[in-house]
GROMACS .gro file of N, CA and C in nm:
model
  492
    1ASN      N    1   9.836   0.878  26.355
    1ASN     CA    2   9.755   0.956  26.446
    1ASN      C    3   9.715   0.878  26.571
    2ALA      N    4   9.704   0.747  26.559
    2ALA     CA    5   9.670   0.665  26.676
    2ALA      C    6   9.781   0.675  26.781
    3ALA      N    7   9.906   0.681  26.736
    3ALA     CA    8  10.018   0.693  26.830
    3ALA      C    9  10.011   0.825  26.905
    4ILE      N   10   9.975   0.931  26.838
    4ILE     CA   11   9.962   1.063  26.902
    4ILE      C   12   9.851   1.058  27.006
    5GLU      N   13   9.740   0.995  26.971
    5GLU     CA   14   9.627   0.982  27.064
    5GLU      C   15   9.666   0.904  27.189
    6LYS      N   16   9.763   0.812  27.175
    6LYS     CA   17   9.809   0.734  27.290
    6LYS      C   18   9.923   0.802  27.365
    7GLY      N   19   9.959   0.925  27.323
    7GLY     CA   20  10.058   1.001  27.398
    7GLY      C   21  10.195   1.014  27.336
    8ALA      N   22  10.216   0.965  27.214
    8ALA     CA   23  10.347   0.978  27.151
    8ALA      C   24  10.380   1.125  27.132
    9THR      N   25  10.504   1.159  27.162
    9THR     CA   26  10.549   1.298  27.146
    9THR      C   27  10.652   1.311  27.035
   10GLY      N   28  10.690   1.199  26.975
   10GLY     CA   29  10.788   1.200  26.867
   10GLY      C   30  10.774   1.076  26.783
   11ALA      N   31  10.834   1.082  26.664
   11ALA     CA   32  10.826   0.969  26.572
   11ALA      C   33  10.947   0.967  26.480
   12ILE      N   34  10.985   0.848  26.439
   12ILE     CA   35  11.084   0.831  26.334
   12ILE      C   36  11.005   0.806  26.207
   13VAL      N   37  11.026   0.890  26.107
   13VAL     CA   38  10.947   0.883  25.985
   13VAL      C   39  11.039   0.887  25.863
   14GLU      N   40  10.988   0.839  25.751
   14GLU     CA   41  11.065   0.850  25.627
   14GLU      C   42  11.065   0.994  25.582
   15LYS      N   43  11.173   1.033  25.516
   15LYS     CA   44  11.189   1.171  25.471
   15LYS      C   45  11.065   1.217  25.395
   16GLY      N   46  11.021   1.339  25.430
   16GLY     CA   47  10.904   1.397  25.364
   16GLY      C   48  10.772   1.351  25.421
   17ARG      N   49  10.772   1.276  25.531
   17ARG     CA   50  10.647   1.223  25.587
   17ARG      C   51  10.625   1.267  25.730
   18SER      N   52  10.676   1.385  25.765
   18SER     CA   53  10.659   1.437  25.902
   18SER      C   54  10.512   1.448  25.937
   19VAL      N   55  10.486   1.440  26.067
   19VAL     CA   56  10.350   1.446  26.119
   19VAL      C   57  10.336   1.574  26.199
   20GLU      N   58  10.229   1.646  26.176
   20GLU     CA   59  10.203   1.770  26.250
   20GLU      C   60  10.178   1.740  26.397
   21GLY      N   61  10.228   1.824  26.483
   21GLY     CA   62  10.196   1.815  26.625
   21GLY      C   63  10.294   1.737  26.710
   22ILE      N   64  10.391   1.668  26.648
   22ILE     CA   65  10.492   1.596  26.726
   22ILE      C   66  10.629   1.615  26.660
   23ALA      N   67  10.732   1.595  26.740
   23ALA     CA   68  10.868   1.602  26.687
   23ALA      C   69  10.894   1.479  26.599
   24CYS      N   70  10.955   1.500  26.485
   24CYS     CA   71  10.983   1.390  26.393
   24CYS      C   72  11.131   1.388  26.356
   25ILE      N   73  11.187   1.270  26.352
   25ILE     CA   74  11.321   1.249  26.299
   25ILE      C   75  11.302   1.182  26.164
   26GLU      N   76  11.347   1.250  26.058
   26GLU     CA   77  11.331   1.196  25.924
   26GLU      C   78  11.452   1.111  25.886
   27VAL      N   79  11.426   0.992  25.833
   27VAL     CA   80  11.531   0.899  25.793
   27VAL      C   81  11.499   0.845  25.653
   28ASP      N   82  11.600   0.787  25.590
   28ASP     CA   83  11.579   0.727  25.458
   28ASP      C   84  11.491   0.602  25.465
   29ASN      N   85  11.511   0.522  25.571
   29ASN     CA   86  11.442   0.394  25.581
   29ASN      C   87  11.409   0.369  25.728
   30THR      N   88  11.281   0.367  25.762
   30THR     CA   89  11.242   0.353  25.902
   30THR      C   90  11.279   0.216  25.960
   31LEU      N   91  11.275   0.111  25.879
   31LEU     CA   92  11.312  -0.022  25.929
   31LEU      C   93  11.460  -0.025  25.967
   32VAL      N   94  11.545   0.028  25.882
   32VAL     CA   95  11.689   0.031  25.911
   32VAL      C   96  11.715   0.117  26.035
   33ALA      N   97  11.646   0.230  26.047
   33ALA     CA   98  11.663   0.316  26.165
   33ALA      C   99  11.620   0.241  26.292
   34TYR      N  100  11.510   0.170  26.285
   34TYR     CA  101  11.460   0.090  26.398
   34TYR      C  102  11.563  -0.016  26.438
   35GLN      N  103  11.619  -0.085  26.340
   35GLN     CA  104  11.719  -0.188  26.367
   35GLN      C  105  11.846  -0.127  26.425
   36ASN      N  106  11.888  -0.013  26.372
   36ASN     CA  107  12.008   0.054  26.425
   36ASN      C  108  11.986   0.100  26.569
   37LEU      N  109  11.867   0.148  26.598
   37LEU     CA  110  11.834   0.189  26.734
   37LEU      C  111  11.841   0.069  26.829
   38ALA      N  112  11.789  -0.044  26.785
   38ALA     CA  113  11.793  -0.166  26.867
   38ALA      C  114  11.937  -0.212  26.890
   39ARG      N  115  12.021  -0.206  26.785
   39ARG     CA  116  12.162  -0.245  26.799
   39ARG      C  117  12.232  -0.153  26.899
   40TYR      N  118  12.209  -0.024  26.886
   40TYR     CA  119  12.269   0.073  26.978
   40TYR      C  120  12.225   0.043  27.122
   41HIS      N  121  12.096   0.019  27.140
   41HIS     CA  122  12.043  -0.009  27.274
   41HIS      C  123  12.104  -0.137  27.331
   42ARG      N  124  12.115  -0.242  27.250
   42ARG     CA  125  12.172  -0.369  27.296
   42ARG      C  126  12.316  -0.348  27.345
   43ARG      N  127  12.391  -0.264  27.274
   43ARG     CA  128  12.532  -0.240  27.309
   43ARG      C  129  12.548  -0.171  27.445
   44ARG      N  130  12.444  -0.115  27.497
   44ARG     CA  131  12.449  -0.050  27.628
   44ARG      C  132  12.458  -0.150  27.742
   45PHE      N  133  12.436  -0.278  27.713
   45PHE     CA  134  12.430  -0.381  27.817
   45PHE      C  135  12.535  -0.489  27.791
   46ASP      N  136  12.626  -0.504  27.884
   46ASP     CA  137  12.732  -0.604  27.872
   46ASP      C  138  12.683  -0.734  27.935
   47ILE      N  139  12.595  -0.802  27.862
   47ILE     CA  140  12.535  -0.926  27.911
   47ILE      C  141  12.545  -1.032  27.803
   48PRO      N  142  12.538  -1.159  27.841
   48PRO     CA  143  12.535  -1.264  27.739
   48PRO      C  144  12.405  -1.258  27.660
   49VAL      N  145  12.418  -1.273  27.529
   49VAL     CA  146  12.302  -1.282  27.441
   49VAL      C  147  12.313  -1.415  27.367
   50VAL      N  148  12.214  -1.500  27.387
   50VAL     CA  149  12.211  -1.632  27.323
   50VAL      C  150  12.117  -1.622  27.204
   51ALA      N  151  12.168  -1.653  27.085
   51ALA     CA  152  12.086  -1.652  26.963
   51ALA      C  153  12.057  -1.795  26.922
   52ILE      N  154  11.932  -1.820  26.886
   52ILE     CA  155  11.890  -1.955  26.849
   52ILE      C  156  11.827  -1.952  26.711
   53THR      N  157  11.875  -2.040  26.624
   53THR     CA  158  11.816  -2.056  26.492
   53THR      C  159  11.811  -2.204  26.461
   54GLY      N  160  11.747  -2.239  26.353
   54GLY     CA  161  11.735  -2.378  26.311
   54GLY      C  162  11.610  -2.395  26.228
   55SER      N  163  11.602  -2.504  26.158
   55SER     CA  164  11.485  -2.529  26.073
   55SER      C  165  11.359  -2.555  26.154
   56SER      N  166  11.376  -2.607  26.274
   56SER     CA  167  11.262  -2.630  26.364
   56SER      C  168  11.315  -2.631  26.507
   57GLY      N  169  11.224  -2.616  26.601
   57GLY     CA  170  11.262  -2.624  26.742
   57GLY      C  171  11.315  -2.496  26.803
   58LYS      N  172  11.311  -2.386  26.729
   58LYS     CA  173  11.366  -2.259  26.781
   58LYS      C  174  11.291  -2.211  26.904
   59THR      N  175  11.160  -2.206  26.896
   59THR     CA  176  11.081  -2.151  27.006
   59THR      C  177  11.092  -2.239  27.130
   60THR      N  178  11.083  -2.369  27.113
   60THR     CA  179  11.096  -2.461  27.227
   60THR      C  180  11.234  -2.449  27.290
   61THR      N  181  11.337  -2.444  27.208
   61THR     CA  182  11.474  -2.430  27.260
   61THR      C  183  11.490  -2.297  27.331
   62LYS      N  184  11.436  -2.191  27.273
   62LYS     CA  185  11.442  -2.059  27.338
   62LYS      C  186  11.379  -2.064  27.476
   63GLU      N  187  11.264  -2.126  27.487
   63GLU     CA  188  11.195  -2.136  27.615
   63GLU      C  189  11.276  -2.218  27.716
   64MET      N  190  11.336  -2.327  27.670
   64MET     CA  191  11.416  -2.410  27.761
   64MET      C  192  11.541  -2.337  27.808
   65VAL      N  193  11.612  -2.272  27.716
   65VAL     CA  194  11.734  -2.198  27.753
   65VAL      C  195  11.699  -2.086  27.850
   66ALA      N  196  11.592  -2.012  27.820
   66ALA     CA  197  11.551  -1.902  27.909
   66ALA      C  198  11.511  -1.955  28.046
   67ALA      N  199  11.445  -2.070  28.051
   67ALA     CA  200  11.404  -2.128  28.180
   67ALA      C  201  11.526  -2.169  28.262
   68VAL      N  202  11.623  -2.232  28.198
   68VAL     CA  203  11.744  -2.274  28.271
   68VAL      C  204  11.820  -2.151  28.320
   69LEU      N  205  11.844  -2.055  28.231
   69LEU     CA  206  11.915  -1.933  28.272
   69LEU      C  207  11.837  -1.857  28.379
   70GLY      N  208  11.704  -1.864  28.369
   70GLY     CA  209  11.619  -1.793  28.463
   70GLY      C  210  11.627  -1.844  28.606
   71THR      N  211  11.685  -1.961  28.627
   71THR     CA  212  11.703  -2.009  28.764
   71THR      C  213  11.810  -1.930  28.838
   72GLU      N  214  11.898  -1.864  28.764
   72GLU     CA  215  12.008  -1.788  28.825
   72GLU      C  216  12.010  -1.641  28.784
   73PHE      N  217  11.948  -1.607  28.671
   73PHE     CA  218  11.959  -1.472  28.616
   73PHE      C  219  11.822  -1.415  28.579
   74ASN      N  220  11.816  -1.283  28.571
   74ASN     CA  221  11.698  -1.215  28.518
   74ASN      C  222  11.714  -1.214  28.366
   75VAL      N  223  11.628  -1.286  28.296
   75VAL     CA  224  11.644  -1.311  28.152
   75VAL      C  225  11.535  -1.241  28.072
   76LEU      N  226  11.576  -1.174  27.965
   76LEU     CA  227  11.482  -1.124  27.865
   76LEU      C  228  11.484  -1.223  27.751
   77LYS      N  229  11.366  -1.259  27.699
   77LYS     CA  230  11.359  -1.353  27.587
   77LYS      C  231  11.263  -1.300  27.482
   78THR      N  232  11.281  -1.349  27.362
   78THR     CA  233  11.191  -1.317  27.252
   78THR      C  234  11.050  -1.356  27.291
   79GLU      N  235  10.955  -1.264  27.269
   79GLU     CA  236  10.814  -1.297  27.294
   79GLU      C  237  10.765  -1.387  27.181
   80LYS      N  238  10.683  -1.483  27.216
   80LYS     CA  239  10.623  -1.575  27.119
   80LYS      C  240  10.731  -1.623  27.023
   81ASN      N  241  10.711  -1.601  26.894
   81ASN     CA  242  10.818  -1.632  26.797
   81ASN      C  243  10.847  -1.509  26.712
   82PHE      N  244  10.859  -1.394  26.779
   82PHE     CA  245  10.893  -1.268  26.711
   82PHE      C  246  11.040  -1.274  26.673
   83ASN      N  247  11.069  -1.343  26.562
   83ASN     CA  248  11.207  -1.376  26.531
   83ASN      C  249  11.257  -1.319  26.398
   84ASN      N  250  11.195  -1.209  26.353
   84ASN     CA  251  11.234  -1.154  26.224
   84ASN      C  252  11.295  -1.014  26.239
   85GLU      N  253  11.306  -0.943  26.128
   85GLU     CA  254  11.372  -0.813  26.126
   85GLU      C  255  11.297  -0.705  26.203
   86ILE      N  256  11.173  -0.731  26.241
   86ILE     CA  257  11.097  -0.638  26.325
   86ILE      C  258  11.088  -0.691  26.468
   87GLY      N  259  11.060  -0.818  26.483
   87GLY     CA  260  11.044  -0.877  26.617
   87GLY      C  261  11.171  -0.880  26.699
   88LEU      N  262  11.285  -0.912  26.637
   88LEU     CA  263  11.410  -0.917  26.712
   88LEU      C  264  11.447  -0.779  26.767
   89PRO      N  265  11.443  -0.672  26.688
   89PRO     CA  266  11.469  -0.540  26.746
   89PRO      C  267  11.371  -0.504  26.857
   90LYS      N  268  11.246  -0.545  26.842
   90LYS     CA  269  11.146  -0.518  26.946
   90LYS      C  270  11.190  -0.580  27.078
   91THR      N  271  11.240  -0.703  27.072
   91THR     CA  272  11.290  -0.768  27.194
   91THR      C  273  11.407  -0.691  27.253
   92LEU      N  274  11.505  -0.657  27.171
   92LEU     CA  275  11.624  -0.588  27.221
   92LEU      C  276  11.591  -0.453  27.283
   93LEU      N  277  11.491  -0.385  27.229
   93LEU     CA  278  11.453  -0.254  27.283
   93LEU      C  279  11.384  -0.266  27.419
   94ARG      N  280  11.352  -0.387  27.461
   94ARG     CA  281  11.295  -0.410  27.595
   94ARG      C  282  11.402  -0.434  27.701
   95LEU      N  283  11.529  -0.443  27.660
   95LEU     CA  284  11.638  -0.463  27.757
   95LEU      C  285  11.644  -0.348  27.856
   96THR      N  286  11.664  -0.384  27.984
   96THR     CA  287  11.683  -0.284  28.089
   96THR      C  288  11.805  -0.324  28.172
   97ALA      N  289  11.844  -0.237  28.261
   97ALA     CA  290  11.957  -0.264  28.350
   97ALA      C  291  11.930  -0.384  28.441
   98GLU      N  292  11.805  -0.422  28.456
   98GLU     CA  293  11.769  -0.536  28.541
   98GLU      C  294  11.803  -0.670  28.476
   99HIS      N  295  11.811  -0.673  28.343
   99HIS     CA  296  11.836  -0.799  28.273
   99HIS      C  297  11.983  -0.839  28.283
  100GLU      N  298  12.003  -0.969  28.308
  100GLU     CA  299  12.139  -1.024  28.320
  100GLU      C  300  12.174  -1.117  28.204
  101ALA      N  301  12.078  -1.148  28.120
  101ALA     CA  302  12.099  -1.232  28.002
  101ALA      C  303  11.983  -1.209  27.907
  102CYS      N  304  12.006  -1.243  27.781
  102CYS     CA  305  11.902  -1.226  27.680
  102CYS      C  306  11.905  -1.348  27.588
  103VAL      N  307  11.787  -1.400  27.554
  103VAL     CA  308  11.776  -1.515  27.464
  103VAL      C  309  11.686  -1.473  27.349
  104VAL      N  310  11.742  -1.477  27.227
  104VAL     CA  311  11.666  -1.435  27.110
  104VAL      C  312  11.656  -1.547  27.008
  105GLU      N  313  11.545  -1.548  26.940
  105GLU     CA  314  11.519  -1.645  26.835
  105GLU      C  315  11.539  -1.575  26.701
  106MET      N  316  11.600  -1.646  26.605
  106MET     CA  317  11.625  -1.589  26.473
  106MET      C  318  11.567  -1.680  26.366
  107GLY      N  319  11.465  -1.630  26.297
  107GLY     CA  320  11.408  -1.702  26.185
  107GLY      C  321  11.469  -1.650  26.056
  108MET      N  322  11.433  -1.713  25.945
  108MET     CA  323  11.487  -1.666  25.818
  108MET      C  324  11.394  -1.701  25.704
  109ARG      N  325  11.408  -1.623  25.597
  109ARG     CA  326  11.336  -1.649  25.474
  109ARG      C  327  11.432  -1.661  25.356
  110GLY      N  328  11.562  -1.647  25.383
  110GLY     CA  329  11.659  -1.659  25.274
  110GLY      C  330  11.799  -1.628  25.321
  111LEU      N  331  11.893  -1.641  25.229
  111LEU     CA  332  12.032  -1.612  25.259
  111LEU      C  333  12.047  -1.467  25.305
  112GLY      N  334  12.131  -1.448  25.404
  112GLY     CA  335  12.160  -1.314  25.454
  112GLY      C  336  12.074  -1.269  25.569
  113GLN      N  337  11.960  -1.333  25.592
  113GLN     CA  338  11.871  -1.285  25.698
  113GLN      C  339  11.925  -1.315  25.837
  114ILE      N  340  11.982  -1.432  25.859
  114ILE     CA  341  12.039  -1.463  25.991
  114ILE      C  342  12.153  -1.367  26.020
  115GLU      N  343  12.236  -1.341  25.920
  115GLU     CA  344  12.345  -1.245  25.938
  115GLU      C  345  12.290  -1.107  25.974
  116GLU      N  346  12.186  -1.064  25.904
  116GLU     CA  347  12.123  -0.934  25.934
  116GLU      C  348  12.078  -0.928  26.079
  117LEU      N  349  12.012  -1.033  26.126
  117LEU     CA  350  11.964  -1.036  26.264
  117LEU      C  351  12.079  -1.043  26.364
  118ALA      N  352  12.181  -1.122  26.332
  118ALA     CA  353  12.296  -1.134  26.421
  118ALA      C  354  12.373  -1.003  26.432
  119LEU      N  355  12.380  -0.928  26.324
  119LEU     CA  356  12.448  -0.798  26.329
  119LEU      C  357  12.372  -0.698  26.415
  120ILE      N  358  12.242  -0.718  26.430
  120ILE     CA  359  12.162  -0.633  26.519
  120ILE      C  360  12.180  -0.678  26.664
  121ALA      N  361  12.165  -0.807  26.689
  121ALA     CA  362  12.166  -0.860  26.827
  121ALA      C  363  12.306  -0.876  26.886
  122GLU      N  364  12.406  -0.891  26.801
  122GLU     CA  365  12.543  -0.914  26.846
  122GLU      C  366  12.549  -1.022  26.955
  123PRO      N  367  12.506  -1.145  26.920
  123PRO     CA  368  12.504  -1.252  27.021
  123PRO      C  369  12.644  -1.293  27.065
  124THR      N  370  12.651  -1.339  27.188
  124THR     CA  371  12.777  -1.391  27.242
  124THR      C  372  12.780  -1.543  27.238
  125MET      N  373  12.664  -1.604  27.218
  125MET     CA  374  12.652  -1.750  27.211
  125MET      C  375  12.549  -1.784  27.103
  126GLY      N  376  12.565  -1.900  27.042
  126GLY     CA  377  12.471  -1.940  26.938
  126GLY      C  378  12.431  -2.086  26.948
  127ILE      N  379  12.306  -2.112  26.911
  127ILE     CA  380  12.255  -2.249  26.906
  127ILE      C  381  12.187  -2.266  26.770
  128ILE      N  382  12.228  -2.369  26.697
  128ILE     CA  383  12.159  -2.409  26.575
  128ILE      C  384  12.090  -2.540  26.609
  129THR      N  385  11.957  -2.538  26.613
  129THR     CA  386  11.884  -2.657  26.658
  129THR      C  387  11.897  -2.772  26.559
  130ASN      N  388  11.888  -2.742  26.431
  130ASN     CA  389  11.903  -2.844  26.327
  130ASN      C  390  11.900  -2.776  26.190
  131VAL      N  391  11.936  -2.852  26.089
  131VAL     CA  392  11.926  -2.805  25.951
  131VAL      C  393  11.838  -2.906  25.878
  132GLY      N  394  11.712  -2.868  25.862
  132GLY     CA  395  11.617  -2.956  25.796
  132GLY      C  396  11.583  -2.905  25.657
  133THR      N  397  11.468  -2.945  25.609
  133THR     CA  398  11.428  -2.906  25.473
  133THR      C  399  11.312  -2.806  25.474
  134SER      N  400  11.284  -2.746  25.589
  134SER     CA  401  11.168  -2.657  25.597
  134SER      C  402  11.183  -2.531  25.512
  135HIS      N  403  11.304  -2.496  25.469
  135HIS     CA  404  11.324  -2.377  25.386
  135HIS      C  405  11.372  -2.414  25.246
  136ILE      N  406  11.350  -2.538  25.206
  136ILE     CA  407  11.403  -2.586  25.078
  136ILE      C  408  11.346  -2.506  24.961
  137GLU      N  409  11.220  -2.462  24.972
  137GLU     CA  410  11.159  -2.386  24.862
  137GLU      C  411  11.223  -2.248  24.846
  138LEU      N  412  11.285  -2.198  24.951
  138LEU     CA  413  11.351  -2.067  24.946
  138LEU      C  414  11.496  -2.077  24.900
  139LEU      N  415  11.563  -2.185  24.939
  139LEU     CA  416  11.707  -2.193  24.918
  139LEU      C  417  11.751  -2.304  24.823
  140GLY      N  418  11.663  -2.398  24.793
  140GLY     CA  419  11.695  -2.496  24.690
  140GLY      C  420  11.763  -2.624  24.734
  141SER      N  421  11.840  -2.619  24.841
  141SER     CA  422  11.909  -2.740  24.886
  141SER      C  423  11.935  -2.734  25.035
  142ARG      N  424  11.957  -2.851  25.091
  142ARG     CA  425  11.989  -2.858  25.234
  142ARG      C  426  12.124  -2.791  25.262
  143GLU      N  427  12.216  -2.799  25.168
  143GLU     CA  428  12.347  -2.735  25.183
  143GLU      C  429  12.331  -2.583  25.191
  144ALA      N  430  12.243  -2.527  25.108
  144ALA     CA  431  12.219  -2.382  25.111
  144ALA      C  432  12.152  -2.342  25.243
  145ILE      N  433  12.065  -2.427  25.294
  145ILE     CA  434  12.002  -2.401  25.424
  145ILE      C  435  12.109  -2.401  25.533
  146ALA      N  436  12.199  -2.498  25.528
  146ALA     CA  437  12.309  -2.503  25.627
  146ALA      C  438  12.395  -2.378  25.617
  147GLU      N  439  12.422  -2.333  25.496
  147GLU     CA  440  12.501  -2.210  25.479
  147GLU      C  441  12.429  -2.092  25.543
  148ALA      N  442  12.297  -2.082  25.520
  148ALA     CA  443  12.220  -1.971  25.577
  148ALA      C  444  12.219  -1.977  25.729
  149LYS      N  445  12.197  -2.094  25.785
  149LYS     CA  446  12.198  -2.107  25.931
  149LYS      C  447  12.337  -2.080  25.987
  150GLY      N  448  12.440  -2.117  25.911
  150GLY     CA  449  12.579  -2.096  25.952
  150GLY      C  450  12.618  -1.950  25.961
  151GLU      N  451  12.537  -1.862  25.905
  151GLU     CA  452  12.564  -1.718  25.918
  151GLU      C  453  12.573  -1.679  26.065
  152LEU      N  454  12.497  -1.746  26.149
  152LEU     CA  455  12.502  -1.717  26.293
  152LEU      C  456  12.642  -1.741  26.348
  153ILE      N  457  12.701  -1.853  26.314
  153ILE     CA  458  12.835  -1.886  26.365
  153ILE      C  459  12.937  -1.783  26.320
  154ARG      N  460  12.929  -1.741  26.195
  154ARG     CA  461  13.024  -1.642  26.144
  154ARG      C  462  13.011  -1.506  26.211
  155CYS      N  463  12.898  -1.479  26.274
  155CYS     CA  464  12.875  -1.349  26.338
  155CYS      C  465  12.904  -1.351  26.488
  156LEU      N  466  12.944  -1.465  26.541
  156LEU     CA  467  12.973  -1.474  26.684
  156LEU      C  468  13.113  -1.420  26.713
  157PRO      N  469  13.140  -1.385  26.839
  157PRO     CA  470  13.274  -1.337  26.875
  157PRO      C  471  13.381  -1.443  26.843
  158GLU      N  472  13.507  -1.403  26.848
  158GLU     CA  473  13.616  -1.494  26.813
  158GLU      C  474  13.618  -1.622  26.896
  159GLU      N  475  13.579  -1.613  27.021
  159GLU     CA  476  13.576  -1.732  27.107
  159GLU      C  477  13.434  -1.754  27.157
  160PRO      N  478  13.343  -1.788  27.065
  160PRO     CA  479  13.203  -1.802  27.105
  160PRO      C  480  13.175  -1.936  27.170
  161VAL      N  481  13.056  -1.944  27.227
  161VAL     CA  482  13.003  -2.071  27.274
  161VAL      C  483  12.901  -2.113  27.169
  162ILE      N  484  12.920  -2.230  27.111
  162ILE     CA  485  12.832  -2.277  27.005
  162ILE      C  486  12.774  -2.412  27.046
  163ALA      N  487  12.644  -2.428  27.034
  163ALA     CA  488  12.579  -2.556  27.062
  163ALA      C  489  12.508  -2.600  26.936
  164THR      N  490  12.522  -2.726  26.899
  164THR     CA  491  12.452  -2.778  26.781
  164THR      C  492  12.378  -2.905  26.816
   0.00000   0.00000   0.00000
């Protein structure tokens, strides 16, 4: 109801949860619908998308890459460290025709999450800052952490730009 009070005229809702007074699109899973919408929107722009992941240093690296690119291009970047399955789509949905490049940060909590984010953002370039032990409690070993971070590389185009 707060969204309606702020002027929303439509909503994406889970099946059976329509709201009176506004147009609703019912879906099985609102998070998946949100992510699909972000992927569709990103595909409307033929611009470089740089994805950054790593055990540490993601936000600092994102800021540095965006600053360097920003000397020549209009760059959209992840706000703060909104680097998860909700924050990354939020960034992509802010893309406009004015943007000439995009820099996104990708965090993770387990195997498959970097791949999930990369499939949404469809990056053209990737940076893995490092593979440390900050996720050891989730994945059990440094090798498993490297495998999870490596999901980014596997999701890049056939001739990607990779920085490590």
